Short mmCIF file of C-alpha atoms in Angstrom, two decimals:
data_model
loop_
_atom_site.label_atom_id
_atom_site.label_comp_id
_atom_site.label_asym_id
_atom_site.label_seq_id
_atom_site.Cartn_x
_atom_site.Cartn_y
_atom_site.Cartn_z
CA MET A 3 34.37 14.36 1.52
CA THR A 4 31.56 13.07 -0.69
CA GLU A 5 29.43 15.39 -2.80
CA LEU A 6 26.78 17.46 -1.05
CA TYR A 7 23.47 17.05 -2.88
CA ASP A 8 20.59 19.50 -2.64
CA VAL A 9 18.27 16.56 -2.05
CA LEU A 10 18.56 12.80 -1.71
CA ILE A 11 15.49 10.73 -2.40
CA VAL A 12 15.23 7.27 -0.87
CA GLY A 13 12.99 4.85 -2.75
CA ALA A 14 11.95 4.75 -6.41
CA GLY A 15 8.26 3.97 -6.02
CA PRO A 16 5.70 6.47 -7.31
CA GLY A 17 6.39 9.00 -4.51
CA GLY A 18 10.17 8.96 -4.76
CA ALA A 19 10.24 8.76 -8.55
CA MET A 20 7.90 11.76 -8.80
CA ALA A 21 10.01 13.73 -6.30
CA ALA A 22 13.14 12.92 -8.36
CA LYS A 23 11.49 14.04 -11.60
CA VAL A 24 10.39 17.34 -10.04
CA ALA A 25 13.80 17.90 -8.41
CA GLY A 26 15.44 17.35 -11.81
CA GLU A 27 13.06 19.68 -13.61
CA ASN A 28 13.61 22.35 -10.95
CA GLY A 29 17.35 22.15 -11.55
CA LEU A 30 18.31 20.70 -8.18
CA ARG A 31 21.42 18.60 -7.67
CA ALA A 32 19.58 15.43 -6.72
CA ALA A 33 20.01 11.68 -6.41
CA ILE A 34 17.46 8.89 -6.08
CA ILE A 35 18.45 5.68 -4.33
CA GLU A 36 16.68 2.35 -4.79
CA ARG A 37 17.44 -1.09 -3.36
CA LYS A 38 16.24 -3.06 -6.38
CA THR A 39 18.37 -3.14 -9.54
CA ASP A 40 15.32 -3.04 -11.82
CA ILE A 41 13.04 -0.11 -11.03
CA LYS A 42 10.32 -1.65 -13.20
CA ALA A 43 10.05 -4.84 -11.12
CA ILE A 44 7.15 -5.00 -8.65
CA HIS A 45 7.42 -7.65 -5.93
CA ARG A 46 4.85 -6.34 -3.49
CA ILE A 47 1.15 -6.95 -3.87
CA CYS A 48 -0.42 -4.10 -5.76
CA THR A 49 -3.62 -3.59 -7.72
CA MET A 50 -1.86 -0.80 -9.67
CA ILE A 51 -4.94 1.38 -10.00
CA ILE A 52 -5.07 5.15 -10.45
CA ASN A 53 -8.40 6.63 -9.43
CA ILE A 54 -9.75 8.87 -12.16
CA ASP A 55 -12.58 11.33 -12.70
CA GLU A 56 -13.54 11.50 -9.05
CA GLU A 57 -12.31 13.40 -6.02
CA ASN A 58 -9.25 11.99 -4.32
CA PHE A 59 -7.25 13.92 -1.71
CA ALA A 60 -8.88 17.09 -3.11
CA GLU A 61 -7.56 16.19 -6.58
CA TYR A 62 -9.61 15.22 -9.64
CA ILE A 63 -7.33 13.19 -11.87
CA THR A 64 -8.10 12.54 -15.49
CA TYR A 65 -6.23 10.73 -18.29
CA ARG A 66 -5.85 12.31 -21.71
CA ASN A 67 -3.20 12.34 -24.47
CA LYS A 68 -1.06 9.74 -22.69
CA ARG A 69 -0.91 11.84 -19.55
CA PHE A 70 -2.44 11.71 -16.12
CA ILE A 71 -3.53 15.26 -15.37
CA PHE A 72 -3.69 16.60 -11.81
CA PRO A 73 -5.57 19.89 -12.38
CA HIS A 74 -5.90 21.05 -8.78
CA ASN A 75 -2.21 20.65 -7.95
CA GLY A 76 -1.28 21.72 -11.47
CA PHE A 77 0.95 19.04 -12.99
CA THR A 78 0.83 16.09 -15.36
CA ILE A 79 2.72 12.81 -15.62
CA ASN A 80 3.41 10.82 -18.76
CA TYR A 81 2.17 7.29 -19.06
CA ASP A 82 2.15 5.42 -22.33
CA GLY A 83 1.58 1.79 -21.47
CA PRO A 84 -1.05 -0.89 -21.01
CA MET A 85 -4.27 -0.01 -19.20
CA ARG A 86 -7.48 -1.62 -18.08
CA LYS A 87 -10.67 0.13 -17.00
CA ILE A 88 -11.98 -0.53 -13.49
CA TYR A 89 -15.53 0.29 -12.45
CA GLY A 90 -15.56 -0.08 -8.70
CA PHE A 91 -15.46 -2.36 -5.70
CA HIS A 92 -17.61 -5.40 -4.97
CA ILE A 93 -18.02 -7.34 -1.77
CA ILE A 94 -18.65 -11.02 -2.53
CA THR A 95 -20.24 -13.22 0.12
CA PRO A 96 -19.50 -16.94 0.62
CA CYS A 97 -22.43 -18.04 -1.58
CA GLY A 98 -21.55 -15.52 -4.30
CA ASN A 99 -23.98 -12.70 -3.45
CA ARG A 100 -22.59 -9.28 -4.28
CA PHE A 101 -22.76 -5.88 -2.69
CA ARG A 102 -21.88 -3.72 -5.67
CA ILE A 103 -20.19 -0.34 -5.56
CA GLY A 104 -19.99 0.41 -9.27
CA ASP A 105 -21.67 -1.24 -12.23
CA ALA A 106 -19.19 -3.43 -14.12
CA ILE A 107 -21.86 -4.70 -16.55
CA ALA A 108 -22.92 -1.21 -17.65
CA GLY A 109 -19.26 -0.19 -17.62
CA SER A 110 -18.13 -2.93 -19.98
CA LYS A 111 -20.93 -1.91 -22.40
CA GLY A 112 -19.62 1.66 -22.33
CA GLU A 113 -22.66 2.96 -20.45
CA LYS A 114 -20.74 4.00 -17.34
CA PRO A 115 -17.33 5.63 -17.13
CA PRO A 116 -14.52 3.88 -15.26
CA VAL A 117 -13.48 5.17 -11.84
CA GLY A 118 -10.00 3.73 -12.04
CA LEU A 119 -7.37 2.86 -14.59
CA MET A 120 -5.17 -0.14 -13.95
CA ILE A 121 -1.66 0.59 -15.15
CA ASP A 122 1.79 -0.98 -15.16
CA LYS A 123 3.14 0.71 -12.02
CA GLY A 124 6.67 -0.47 -12.73
CA LEU A 125 6.57 1.27 -16.11
CA LEU A 126 5.16 4.41 -14.48
CA ASN A 127 8.01 4.45 -11.92
CA LYS A 128 10.60 3.83 -14.61
CA THR A 129 9.19 6.59 -16.83
CA LEU A 130 9.44 9.08 -13.97
CA VAL A 131 12.98 8.01 -13.04
CA ASP A 132 14.10 8.15 -16.71
CA GLU A 133 12.77 11.71 -16.92
CA ALA A 134 14.62 12.57 -13.71
CA ARG A 135 17.84 11.07 -15.09
CA ALA A 136 17.43 13.07 -18.31
CA ASN A 137 17.36 16.18 -16.13
CA GLY A 138 20.64 15.32 -14.43
CA VAL A 139 19.42 13.38 -11.38
CA ASP A 140 21.83 10.63 -10.28
CA VAL A 141 20.18 7.22 -10.00
CA PHE A 142 21.73 4.66 -7.63
CA THR A 143 20.15 1.21 -7.73
CA ASN A 144 21.09 -1.97 -5.83
CA THR A 145 21.61 0.26 -2.79
CA ASN A 146 19.90 -0.30 0.58
CA ILE A 147 19.71 2.77 2.80
CA ASN A 148 19.89 1.57 6.38
CA ASN A 149 20.76 4.60 8.47
CA VAL A 150 20.35 8.34 8.72
CA ARG A 151 21.95 11.04 10.85
CA LYS A 152 21.86 14.81 10.97
CA GLU A 153 25.07 16.81 10.84
CA SER A 154 25.34 20.57 11.22
CA ASP A 155 25.13 21.38 7.49
CA CYS A 156 23.56 18.26 6.01
CA VAL A 157 21.80 14.93 6.43
CA VAL A 158 23.95 11.84 6.01
CA ILE A 159 22.43 8.55 4.93
CA THR A 160 24.35 5.29 4.89
CA ASP A 161 23.93 2.24 2.67
CA ASN A 162 24.56 -1.45 3.35
CA TRP A 163 28.08 -1.19 1.91
CA GLY A 164 28.96 1.60 4.35
CA ASN A 165 28.91 4.35 1.70
CA GLU A 166 27.67 7.74 2.83
CA TYR A 167 25.49 10.15 0.88
CA ARG A 168 25.14 13.78 1.97
CA GLY A 169 22.18 15.99 1.22
CA LYS A 170 20.84 19.34 2.39
CA PHE A 171 17.47 17.61 2.50
CA VAL A 172 16.35 13.99 2.29
CA ILE A 173 12.98 12.89 0.94
CA ALA A 174 12.11 9.53 2.51
CA ALA A 175 9.92 7.63 0.06
CA ASP A 176 10.81 4.24 1.49
CA GLY A 177 7.24 3.13 1.87
CA VAL A 178 5.24 1.35 4.54
CA ASN A 179 7.64 0.10 7.28
CA SER A 180 9.88 3.10 6.39
CA ARG A 181 13.28 2.50 7.95
CA LEU A 182 14.07 6.21 7.86
CA ALA A 183 10.87 7.05 9.76
CA ARG A 184 11.80 4.41 12.33
CA LYS A 185 15.42 5.58 12.65
CA LEU A 186 14.31 9.18 13.10
CA GLY A 187 12.06 8.18 16.00
CA PHE A 188 8.72 9.00 14.36
CA ASN A 189 7.22 5.67 15.37
CA LYS A 190 7.37 6.34 19.08
CA GLU A 191 4.48 8.75 18.70
CA ARG A 192 2.37 6.55 16.43
CA ILE A 193 -0.44 4.20 17.38
CA PHE A 194 0.45 0.64 16.44
CA LEU A 195 -2.52 -0.98 14.73
CA GLY A 196 -1.09 -4.40 13.96
CA THR A 197 1.15 -6.42 11.66
CA TYR A 198 -0.66 -7.17 8.44
CA LYS A 199 0.51 -10.10 6.39
CA ASP A 200 -0.62 -10.49 2.81
CA TYR A 201 0.29 -12.71 -0.12
CA ALA A 202 -1.05 -13.30 -3.62
CA ARG A 203 -0.97 -15.88 -6.36
CA ALA A 204 -1.47 -14.92 -10.00
CA TYR A 205 -3.56 -17.02 -12.36
CA GLU A 206 -4.39 -17.07 -16.06
CA GLY A 207 -7.50 -18.51 -17.66
CA VAL A 208 -9.80 -17.29 -14.89
CA GLU A 209 -13.48 -16.78 -15.73
CA ILE A 210 -15.14 -14.29 -13.37
CA PRO A 211 -18.40 -12.51 -14.16
CA GLU A 212 -18.48 -8.73 -13.56
CA ALA A 213 -14.74 -8.78 -13.16
CA GLU A 214 -13.65 -5.23 -13.96
CA VAL A 215 -13.76 -4.34 -10.28
CA LEU A 216 -11.83 -5.12 -7.11
CA MET A 217 -13.51 -8.00 -5.32
CA PHE A 218 -13.34 -8.37 -1.58
CA CYS A 219 -14.57 -11.81 -0.51
CA MET A 220 -16.03 -11.97 2.97
CA GLY A 221 -16.78 -14.89 5.25
CA TRP A 222 -13.34 -16.52 5.27
CA LYS A 223 -10.85 -16.94 8.10
CA CYS A 224 -8.69 -14.26 6.50
CA SER A 225 -9.28 -11.40 4.06
CA ILE A 226 -9.55 -12.80 0.55
CA SER A 227 -9.41 -10.45 -2.42
CA LEU A 228 -9.62 -10.95 -6.16
CA ALA A 229 -8.27 -8.40 -8.58
CA PRO A 230 -7.92 -8.37 -12.35
CA GLU A 231 -4.46 -7.93 -13.81
CA LEU A 232 -3.61 -6.22 -17.09
CA PRO A 233 -3.82 -9.20 -19.49
CA GLU A 234 -7.30 -10.55 -20.22
CA GLY A 235 -8.23 -13.51 -18.00
CA HIS A 236 -5.39 -12.83 -15.56
CA PHE A 237 -6.29 -12.33 -11.92
CA HIS A 238 -4.55 -12.44 -8.62
CA VAL A 239 -6.07 -13.81 -5.47
CA SER A 240 -4.71 -12.64 -2.16
CA ALA A 241 -5.08 -13.74 1.44
CA ALA A 242 -4.30 -11.40 4.30
CA SER A 243 -4.53 -11.36 8.07
CA TYR A 244 -3.55 -9.43 11.17
CA ASP A 245 -2.75 -12.77 12.79
CA ILE A 246 0.78 -13.55 11.64
CA ASN A 247 0.40 -17.20 12.64
CA GLN A 248 -2.52 -17.80 10.31
CA ASP A 249 -2.05 -20.32 7.48
CA LEU A 250 -2.92 -18.07 4.52
CA ASP A 251 -2.08 -20.80 2.01
CA ALA A 252 -4.59 -23.26 3.45
CA GLU A 253 -7.37 -20.68 3.59
CA MET A 254 -6.72 -19.61 -0.01
CA ASP A 255 -6.93 -23.25 -1.10
CA ARG A 256 -10.21 -23.65 0.79
CA PHE A 257 -11.58 -20.54 -0.94
CA LEU A 258 -10.49 -21.69 -4.41
CA SER A 259 -12.12 -25.09 -3.96
CA SER A 260 -15.48 -23.68 -2.79
CA GLU A 261 -18.33 -22.74 -5.11
CA PRO A 262 -18.89 -20.45 -6.95
CA PHE A 263 -15.18 -19.62 -6.87
CA ALA A 264 -14.03 -23.12 -7.88
CA THR A 265 -16.01 -22.74 -11.14
CA TRP A 266 -14.34 -19.39 -11.85
CA PHE A 267 -10.93 -21.04 -11.46
CA ARG A 268 -11.72 -24.44 -13.04
CA ASN A 269 -9.52 -23.76 -16.09
CA ALA A 270 -7.06 -21.49 -14.28
CA LYS A 271 -3.34 -22.06 -14.05
CA GLU A 272 -1.04 -20.37 -11.57
CA ILE A 273 1.55 -18.24 -13.32
CA GLY A 274 4.53 -16.08 -12.57
CA HIS A 275 5.98 -15.24 -9.24
CA ARG A 276 4.01 -14.85 -6.05
CA THR A 277 3.78 -11.37 -4.57
CA SER A 278 3.49 -10.52 -0.91
CA CYS A 279 3.65 -7.77 1.66
CA VAL A 280 3.96 -7.53 5.41
CA SER A 281 3.31 -4.19 6.99
CA ASN A 282 3.58 -2.82 10.47
CA ILE A 283 0.46 -0.70 10.40
CA ALA A 284 0.87 2.51 12.36
CA SER A 285 -1.20 5.69 12.43
CA PRO A 286 -0.35 8.46 9.91
CA ILE A 287 2.25 11.03 10.94
CA GLN A 288 0.89 14.53 11.45
CA VAL A 289 4.08 16.48 10.70
CA PRO A 290 6.16 14.45 8.21
CA PHE A 291 9.42 16.30 8.88
CA LYS A 292 12.40 15.85 11.19
CA ASP A 293 16.06 16.84 10.88
CA ASN A 294 15.60 18.02 7.26
CA VAL A 295 14.06 14.68 6.26
CA LEU A 296 10.63 14.90 4.59
CA LEU A 297 8.44 11.79 4.54
CA VAL A 298 6.22 11.21 1.50
CA GLY A 299 3.57 8.61 0.68
CA ASP A 300 3.35 5.49 2.80
CA ALA A 301 6.56 6.39 4.70
CA GLY A 302 4.45 8.92 6.58
CA TRP A 303 1.08 7.26 6.24
CA MET A 304 -0.47 4.01 7.44
CA GLN A 305 -0.59 1.77 4.40
CA GLU A 306 -1.85 2.04 0.86
CA THR A 307 -1.97 5.78 0.52
CA SER A 308 -2.29 4.63 -3.13
CA ILE A 309 -0.30 5.58 -6.22
CA VAL A 310 -1.77 9.07 -6.43
CA GLY A 311 -1.44 9.50 -2.67
CA ALA A 312 2.30 8.97 -3.16
CA ILE A 313 2.76 10.95 -6.38
CA MET A 314 1.14 14.12 -5.02
CA PRO A 315 3.29 14.34 -1.83
CA GLY A 316 6.37 13.53 -3.95
CA TRP A 317 5.53 16.49 -6.18
CA SER A 318 4.73 18.81 -3.28
CA ALA A 319 7.80 17.85 -1.22
CA ALA A 320 10.25 18.34 -4.10
CA ASN A 321 8.77 21.77 -4.83
CA ALA A 322 8.97 22.75 -1.16
CA VAL A 323 12.64 21.69 -1.03
CA THR A 324 13.26 23.84 -4.12
CA GLU A 325 11.68 26.84 -2.40
CA ALA A 326 13.74 26.23 0.74
CA LEU A 327 16.93 26.20 -1.32
CA ILE A 328 15.95 29.40 -3.14
CA THR A 329 15.09 31.25 0.06
CA GLY A 330 18.05 29.77 1.93
CA HIS A 331 15.91 28.38 4.72
CA ILE A 332 17.39 24.88 4.99
CA ASN A 333 14.99 23.93 7.77
CA LYS A 334 11.38 23.22 8.66
CA GLU A 335 10.35 26.80 7.88
CA GLY A 336 11.78 26.43 4.37
CA VAL A 337 9.56 23.45 3.50
CA LYS A 338 6.47 24.87 5.21
CA ASN A 339 4.43 24.64 2.00
CA TYR A 340 4.80 20.88 1.95
CA LEU A 341 3.87 20.47 5.60
CA ASP A 342 0.83 22.71 5.13
CA TRP A 343 -0.17 20.77 2.02
CA TRP A 344 0.13 17.42 3.85
CA ASP A 345 -1.87 18.73 6.78
CA LYS A 346 -4.62 20.26 4.67
CA TYR A 347 -5.18 17.54 2.08
CA LEU A 348 -4.05 14.33 3.79
CA PHE A 349 -3.77 14.51 7.54
CA GLN A 350 -6.74 16.63 8.62
CA PRO A 351 -9.38 15.11 6.32
CA TYR A 352 -8.13 11.48 6.36
CA GLY A 353 -5.11 10.85 8.58
CA LYS A 354 -6.96 11.61 11.80
CA ARG A 355 -9.71 9.18 10.85
CA LEU A 356 -7.22 6.42 10.07
CA ALA A 357 -5.51 6.99 13.42
CA SER A 358 -8.74 6.05 15.17
CA SER A 359 -9.36 2.97 13.00
CA GLY A 360 -9.03 -0.60 14.20
CA SER A 361 -12.14 -2.47 15.16
CA ALA A 362 -13.33 -5.96 15.93
CA GLU A 363 -13.11 -8.31 12.95
CA ILE A 364 -16.44 -9.07 11.30
CA ARG A 365 -15.33 -12.69 10.85
CA ASP A 366 -15.19 -13.14 14.62
CA TYR A 367 -18.88 -12.29 14.88
CA LEU A 368 -20.76 -13.13 11.70
CA ALA A 369 -21.18 -16.58 10.18
CA ALA A 370 -20.96 -17.12 6.42
CA GLU A 371 -24.75 -17.31 6.08
CA ASP A 372 -25.15 -14.04 8.05
CA ILE A 373 -22.95 -12.30 5.49
CA ASP A 374 -24.93 -13.84 2.61
CA TYR A 375 -28.11 -12.51 4.20
CA LEU A 376 -26.75 -8.99 4.73
CA ALA A 377 -25.57 -8.63 1.12
CA SER A 378 -28.98 -9.76 -0.16
CA LEU A 379 -30.58 -6.77 1.58
CA VAL A 380 -28.95 -4.25 -0.75
CA PRO A 381 -29.28 -5.56 -4.31
CA GLU A 382 -29.13 -2.06 -5.84
CA VAL A 383 -25.82 -1.08 -7.43
CA GLN A 384 -24.22 1.81 -5.50
CA PRO A 385 -22.45 4.65 -7.33
CA GLY A 386 -19.00 3.54 -8.50
CA THR A 387 -15.88 4.74 -6.71
CA MET A 388 -12.30 3.64 -6.16
CA ASN A 389 -11.74 6.15 -3.38
CA PHE A 390 -11.16 4.11 -0.22
CA PHE A 391 -12.92 6.62 2.03
CA MET A 392 -15.91 6.81 -0.34
CA ILE A 393 -16.13 3.00 -0.39
CA MET A 394 -16.28 2.99 3.42
CA SER A 395 -18.96 5.68 3.58
CA THR A 396 -21.00 3.96 0.84
CA ILE A 397 -21.02 0.72 2.83
CA GLY A 398 -21.97 2.58 6.00
CA ARG A 399 -24.79 4.49 4.32
CA ALA A 400 -26.27 1.48 2.52
CA PHE A 401 -26.36 -0.74 5.59
CA SER A 402 -27.54 1.83 8.10
CA ALA A 403 -30.60 2.24 5.88
CA VAL A 404 -31.51 -1.44 6.32
CA LEU A 405 -30.85 -1.70 10.08
CA PRO A 406 -34.59 -1.59 10.92
CA GLN A 407 -35.19 -4.46 8.51
CA ILE A 408 -32.36 -6.50 10.07
CA GLN A 409 -33.78 -5.84 13.53
CA GLU A 410 -37.19 -7.01 12.32
CA GLU A 411 -36.12 -10.08 10.36
CA ARG A 412 -32.93 -11.21 12.08
CA PRO A 413 -32.59 -9.84 15.61
CA ASP A 414 -29.86 -12.44 16.17
CA ILE A 415 -27.67 -10.83 13.48
CA MET A 416 -28.48 -7.38 14.85
CA GLN A 417 -27.22 -8.50 18.25
CA LYS A 418 -23.99 -9.75 16.75
CA LEU A 419 -23.50 -6.45 14.93
CA MET A 420 -24.04 -4.51 18.13
CA ALA A 421 -21.64 -6.75 20.05
CA MET A 422 -19.00 -6.23 17.37
CA ARG A 423 -19.56 -2.48 17.39
CA SER A 424 -19.24 -2.17 21.14
CA PHE A 425 -16.14 -4.35 21.52
CA PRO A 426 -13.46 -2.02 22.94
CA ARG A 427 -10.91 -0.90 20.35
CA GLU A 428 -8.14 -1.06 22.95
CA LEU A 429 -8.71 -4.80 23.31
CA VAL A 430 -8.65 -5.29 19.52
CA LEU A 431 -5.35 -3.44 19.31
CA ALA A 432 -3.92 -5.26 22.33
CA LYS A 433 -4.74 -8.61 20.70
CA ARG A 434 -3.02 -7.55 17.48
CA ARG A 435 -0.04 -6.22 19.42
CA ASN A 436 0.37 -9.60 21.09
CA GLU A 437 0.04 -11.49 17.84
CA GLY A 438 2.00 -9.06 15.68
CA CYS A 439 5.57 -7.94 15.43
CA ALA A 440 5.75 -4.42 16.73
CA ILE A 441 9.15 -3.01 15.93
CA MET A 442 8.11 0.54 16.28
CA SER A 443 11.20 2.20 17.68
CA MET B 5 21.58 -19.09 11.60
CA VAL B 6 18.90 -17.75 9.27
CA GLU B 7 18.79 -18.27 5.53
CA ILE B 8 16.35 -17.21 2.83
CA ASP B 9 14.75 -19.91 0.68
CA LYS B 10 15.12 -18.35 -2.78
CA GLU B 11 12.40 -20.58 -4.24
CA LYS B 12 9.83 -19.23 -1.80
CA CYS B 13 11.01 -15.59 -1.64
CA SER B 14 8.90 -13.10 -3.63
CA GLY B 15 11.33 -10.25 -3.04
CA CYS B 16 8.72 -8.15 -1.20
CA CYS B 17 11.37 -7.12 1.36
CA GLY B 18 9.06 -7.43 4.36
CA CYS B 19 11.87 -9.15 6.29
CA VAL B 20 14.33 -6.47 5.16
CA ASP B 21 12.03 -3.79 6.59
CA HIS B 22 11.28 -5.66 9.81
CA CYS B 23 14.84 -6.67 10.70
CA PRO B 24 15.69 -4.65 13.82
CA VAL B 25 19.42 -4.57 13.05
CA ALA B 26 19.39 -4.15 9.25
CA ALA B 27 21.04 -7.52 8.76
CA ILE B 28 18.93 -8.29 5.67
CA ASN B 29 19.52 -6.44 2.42
CA VAL B 30 18.58 -6.74 -1.23
CA ILE B 31 21.73 -7.37 -3.22
CA ASP B 32 21.46 -7.92 -6.99
CA ASP B 33 17.70 -8.37 -6.48
CA GLU B 34 18.21 -11.20 -4.00
CA VAL B 35 17.31 -10.96 -0.33
CA VAL B 36 20.45 -11.82 1.63
CA VAL B 37 21.10 -12.22 5.37
CA ASP B 38 24.38 -10.78 6.65
CA GLN B 39 25.39 -13.46 9.17
CA ASP B 40 27.86 -11.11 10.89
CA ILE B 41 25.06 -8.72 11.85
CA CYS B 42 22.16 -11.16 12.35
CA MET B 43 21.35 -11.79 16.00
CA GLU B 44 18.90 -14.60 15.24
CA CYS B 45 15.86 -12.92 16.75
CA LEU B 46 13.82 -14.78 14.08
CA ILE B 47 11.41 -11.89 13.50
CA CYS B 48 11.95 -12.37 9.76
CA THR B 49 10.74 -15.97 10.00
CA LYS B 50 7.56 -14.77 11.73
CA VAL B 51 6.64 -11.92 9.40
CA CYS B 52 7.31 -13.52 6.00
CA PRO B 53 3.99 -14.35 4.27
CA LEU B 54 5.73 -17.05 2.21
CA GLY B 55 7.90 -18.70 4.84
CA ALA B 56 11.13 -17.92 2.98
CA PRO B 57 13.44 -17.06 5.90
CA HIS B 58 14.17 -20.15 8.00
CA GLU B 59 16.54 -21.23 10.70
CA VAL B 60 19.29 -23.67 9.74
CA ALA B 61 22.00 -25.37 11.75
CA GLN B 62 25.31 -23.51 11.78
CA ALA B 63 27.46 -24.68 8.87
#
C-alpha cells in the first residue's frame, strides 16, 4: 500500500504551487505533482501580469520589499525577479486609433502609478514550490495525472505510468481543460462556450509607441493582441479564434504587414519558441468540490482567472484542508471555508456573469473603418485598470455615452450594433459548438 | 497513426488535455502519443494551434 498523504496537489502553476507552499507551512503531509520536468518553463501563452494597487476579487494587492502582499486575505508571497510596469489596456483599431484605458505616456514619466506588474511567472511558481519543498512537501515532476477515483478512506489518483497516489484530499490545480474536473463529471453541468485556439510569436527589436500596456487589436479576422515581454523591445503577438479551422498564421502575417503595425515591426526578429493554448471554454463551477477533490484557479473557472485568481484559491483551499484535518471532518463540511470563500469572492460577483457570456462577434458586424470611427469618438484616456471586469465596464460606460452621437452621425453603424446586440446567444453558442471540440464529459 | 511534429510543438499541452482517452502525455518535456491507447479520433490534430499532431501512415 502506498503512502496516504494528507493532500495531493495536481499542477504546479500559481494555484497549485501556492497550495503546496501553504500545505507545507501548515505542517501537512503533502505532495505536488507536475507533468513538466522544469517547473520554471512556461509553454502556454501568458502575459504574466499581477494586478496591483486596485481591487481584484475583493483583494488589493501591493508589492513591497520583494513581496506581493495580499492584505485582505492576509498573506504574502516572495518574488525577487525581473519586473516591468504595466499601465493598462488599449484597444487599437486597424488604422492605429486607440481607445485607451490607462495612460502609458504619463506612466512612463512617473506621473501615474502602474496597475500591473509583469513578472517571470515561471520563477514565481518555482519560488513557491521550492518553499513548499523546504517545508517537507514531496515534489513529483515528469508525472501526468490522468485519472481519479474515490475510495472509502481516500482519493486515489493515477499517473501515466500506472502509479497510484493516495490522499485524504486532492487539490486539482490542473488548469483550464482540467482533466480531474472532467473525470469527476463537473463538466456535465457546465455551459460550453466554445473551443478557443490561441498562439503567439515572440519578437525582439519591436518599436511600439505607448507600449507599457496590453494591446488588443480589433478589425481582424481573429483576435490579435500585442503584449510587452520582460526584456526591453521584446513583444509577443498572438492570434486567437473560436473557429478552430481558422488560419491564425495567415491572419497574423496580414496584420504584421499592414500599417502602422508593419512600421512597428520593421526591425523586428522572431525569437525563441512559439507559445500557444487551446481551451475548452466552459462556465465557472459554482461548488468546486466533489469526492474530497477541491478545484482551484482555472480548473474550476472558465479561463484566465489570472495569476492572483489562482494564488488566492490555492491559499484558501490549502487552509481549508488543514482545518478539515484538524477537526477530523474529511468531507465537504470540513472544507466549508474554502467553498464559502469561492462563492463569496469569485462565483457570486463574477462567475455568474461569465456563465452568461458569449455574444455575437464584433468582427462579423463591423467593418475596419467602422471600428476606426468608433475609437475616434472617445479620445480621452480612461482610468487605468488591469482588472478584466473593470476593463469591460469601462468600455461599456465610455461607448454608451456616445450612442446618441453615433445615432446622429452614423445610423448605419448604430444599426449594425443593434443587430449584433440582438443576435440570440443560443445561436452564437450553437455555432461555436459545431465548430469547436466539445469534450465536456 | 498520429505523431507529434517536435519542430512545431510548443509544449502547451492542449492536445494532452483534449485527448478523450489520455493517450497523449508529456514525458521528459516532450509531448508523446501512446500508440497502444490512441484510437485515432484526430481531435488533437484539430485543436492544436500550431499543427503539430498529424496523421501518418502506419509504420
